[in-house]
Short mmCIF file of N, CA, C and O in Angstrom, two decimals:
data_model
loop_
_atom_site.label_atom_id
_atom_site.label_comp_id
_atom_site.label_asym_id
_atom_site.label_seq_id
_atom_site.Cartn_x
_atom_site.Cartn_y
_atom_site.Cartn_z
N UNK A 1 48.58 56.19 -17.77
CA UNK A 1 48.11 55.91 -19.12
C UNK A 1 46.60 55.70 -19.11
O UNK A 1 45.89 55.17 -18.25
N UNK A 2 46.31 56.24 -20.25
CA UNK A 2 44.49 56.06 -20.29
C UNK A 2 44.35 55.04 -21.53
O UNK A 2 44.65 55.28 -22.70
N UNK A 3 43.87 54.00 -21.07
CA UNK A 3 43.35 53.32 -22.10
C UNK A 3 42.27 53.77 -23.39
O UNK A 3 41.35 54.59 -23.40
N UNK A 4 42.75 52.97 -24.31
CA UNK A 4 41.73 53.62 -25.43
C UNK A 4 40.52 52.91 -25.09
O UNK A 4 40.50 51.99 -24.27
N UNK A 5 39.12 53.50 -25.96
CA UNK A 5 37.76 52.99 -25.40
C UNK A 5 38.26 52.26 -26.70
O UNK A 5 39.20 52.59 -27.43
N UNK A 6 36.87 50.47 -26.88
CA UNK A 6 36.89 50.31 -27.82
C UNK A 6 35.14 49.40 -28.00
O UNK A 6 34.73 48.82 -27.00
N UNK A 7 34.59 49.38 -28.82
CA UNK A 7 33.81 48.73 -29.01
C UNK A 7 33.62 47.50 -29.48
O UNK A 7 33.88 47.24 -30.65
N UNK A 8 33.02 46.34 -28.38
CA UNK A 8 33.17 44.76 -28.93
C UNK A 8 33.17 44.65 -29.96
O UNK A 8 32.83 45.65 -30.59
N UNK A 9 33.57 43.26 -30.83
CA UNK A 9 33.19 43.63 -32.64
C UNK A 9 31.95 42.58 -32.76
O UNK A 9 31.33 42.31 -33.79
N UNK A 10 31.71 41.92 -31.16
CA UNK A 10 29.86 41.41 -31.17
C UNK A 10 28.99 42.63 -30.98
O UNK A 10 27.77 42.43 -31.01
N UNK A 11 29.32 43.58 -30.83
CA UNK A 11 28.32 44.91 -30.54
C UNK A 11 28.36 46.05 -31.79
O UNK A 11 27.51 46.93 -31.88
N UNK A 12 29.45 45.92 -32.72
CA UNK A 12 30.02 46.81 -33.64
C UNK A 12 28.64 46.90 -34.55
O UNK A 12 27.94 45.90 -34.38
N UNK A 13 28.15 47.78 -35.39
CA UNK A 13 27.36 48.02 -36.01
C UNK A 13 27.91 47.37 -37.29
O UNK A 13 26.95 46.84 -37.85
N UNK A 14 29.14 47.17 -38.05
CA UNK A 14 29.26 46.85 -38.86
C UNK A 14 31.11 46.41 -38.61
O UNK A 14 31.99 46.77 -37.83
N UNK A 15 30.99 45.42 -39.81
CA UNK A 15 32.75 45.03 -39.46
C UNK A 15 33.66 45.73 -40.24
O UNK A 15 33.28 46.15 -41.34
N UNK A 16 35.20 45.99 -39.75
CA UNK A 16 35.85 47.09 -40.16
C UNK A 16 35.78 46.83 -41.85
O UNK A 16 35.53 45.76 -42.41
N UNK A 17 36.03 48.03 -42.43
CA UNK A 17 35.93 47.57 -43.97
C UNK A 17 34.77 49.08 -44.83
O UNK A 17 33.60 49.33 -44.53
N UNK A 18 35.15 49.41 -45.31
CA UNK A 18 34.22 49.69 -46.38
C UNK A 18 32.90 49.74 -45.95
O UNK A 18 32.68 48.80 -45.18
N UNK A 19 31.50 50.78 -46.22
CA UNK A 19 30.27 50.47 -46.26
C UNK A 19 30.04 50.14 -47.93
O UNK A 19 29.15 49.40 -48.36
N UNK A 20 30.66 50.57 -48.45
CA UNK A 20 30.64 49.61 -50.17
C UNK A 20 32.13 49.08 -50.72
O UNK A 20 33.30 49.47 -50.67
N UNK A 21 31.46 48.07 -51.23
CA UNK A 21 32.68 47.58 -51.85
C UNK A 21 32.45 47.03 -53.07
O UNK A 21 31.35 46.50 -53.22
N UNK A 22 33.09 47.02 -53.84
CA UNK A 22 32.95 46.91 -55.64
C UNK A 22 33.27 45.24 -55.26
O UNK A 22 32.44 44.48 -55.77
N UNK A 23 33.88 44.85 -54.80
CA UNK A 23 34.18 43.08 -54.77
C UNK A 23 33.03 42.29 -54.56
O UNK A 23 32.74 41.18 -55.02
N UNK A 24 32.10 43.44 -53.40
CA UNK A 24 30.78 42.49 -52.99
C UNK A 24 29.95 42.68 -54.15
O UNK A 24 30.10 43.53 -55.03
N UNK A 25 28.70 41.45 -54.03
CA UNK A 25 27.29 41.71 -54.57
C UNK A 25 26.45 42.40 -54.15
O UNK A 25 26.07 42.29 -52.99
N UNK A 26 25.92 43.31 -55.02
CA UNK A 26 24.75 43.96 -55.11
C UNK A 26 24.14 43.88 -53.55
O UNK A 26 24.27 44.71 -52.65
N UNK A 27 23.34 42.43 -53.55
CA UNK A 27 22.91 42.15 -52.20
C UNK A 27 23.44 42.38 -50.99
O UNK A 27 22.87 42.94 -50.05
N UNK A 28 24.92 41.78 -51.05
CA UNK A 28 25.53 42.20 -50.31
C UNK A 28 26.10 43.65 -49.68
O UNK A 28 26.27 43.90 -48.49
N UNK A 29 26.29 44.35 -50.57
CA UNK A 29 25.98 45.64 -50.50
C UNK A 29 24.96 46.44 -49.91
O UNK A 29 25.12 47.45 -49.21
N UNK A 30 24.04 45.98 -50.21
CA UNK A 30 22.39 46.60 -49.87
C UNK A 30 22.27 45.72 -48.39
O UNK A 30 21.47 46.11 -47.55
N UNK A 31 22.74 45.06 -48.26
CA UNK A 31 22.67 44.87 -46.66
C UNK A 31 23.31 45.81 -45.58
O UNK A 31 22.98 46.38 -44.54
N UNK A 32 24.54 45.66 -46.47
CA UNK A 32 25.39 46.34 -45.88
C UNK A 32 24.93 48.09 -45.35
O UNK A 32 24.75 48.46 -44.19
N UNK A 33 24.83 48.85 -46.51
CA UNK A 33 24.29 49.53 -45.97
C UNK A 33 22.74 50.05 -45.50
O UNK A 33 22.34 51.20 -45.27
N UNK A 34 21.92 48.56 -45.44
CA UNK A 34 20.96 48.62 -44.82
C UNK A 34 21.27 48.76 -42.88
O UNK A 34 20.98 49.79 -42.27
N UNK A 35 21.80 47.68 -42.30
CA UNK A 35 22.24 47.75 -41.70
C UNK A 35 22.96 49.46 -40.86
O UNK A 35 22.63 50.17 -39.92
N UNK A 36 23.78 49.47 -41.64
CA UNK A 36 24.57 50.95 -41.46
C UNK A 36 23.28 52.20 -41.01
O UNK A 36 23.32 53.13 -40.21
N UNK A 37 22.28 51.74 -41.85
CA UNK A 37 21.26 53.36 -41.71
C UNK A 37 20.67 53.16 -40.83
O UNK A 37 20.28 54.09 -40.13
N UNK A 38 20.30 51.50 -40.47
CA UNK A 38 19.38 51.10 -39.63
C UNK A 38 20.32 51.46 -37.93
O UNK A 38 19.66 51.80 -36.96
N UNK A 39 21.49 51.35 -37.87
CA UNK A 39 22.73 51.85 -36.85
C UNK A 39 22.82 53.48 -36.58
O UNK A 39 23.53 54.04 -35.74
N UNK A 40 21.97 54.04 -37.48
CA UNK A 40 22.18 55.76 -36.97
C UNK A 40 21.02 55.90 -36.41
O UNK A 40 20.71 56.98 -35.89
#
């Protein structure tokens, strides 16, 4: 058996979920995918 790879979720670029979400704020949002662009 080969293990799956996986990436820490202290190293993860972002936590599982959505890069938008209508529940969050604005701000929150704009972090969010600040973050995300700043990760490519």
């Amino acid at each position: 058996d080969i293990p799956v790879a996986t990436v820490p979720k202290s190293e993860a670029a972002l936590p599982d979920g959505p890069i938008y979400d209508s529940s969050r704020s604005y701000a929150e949002n704009k972090a969010r995918i600040d973050r995300y662009r700043a990760s490519e």
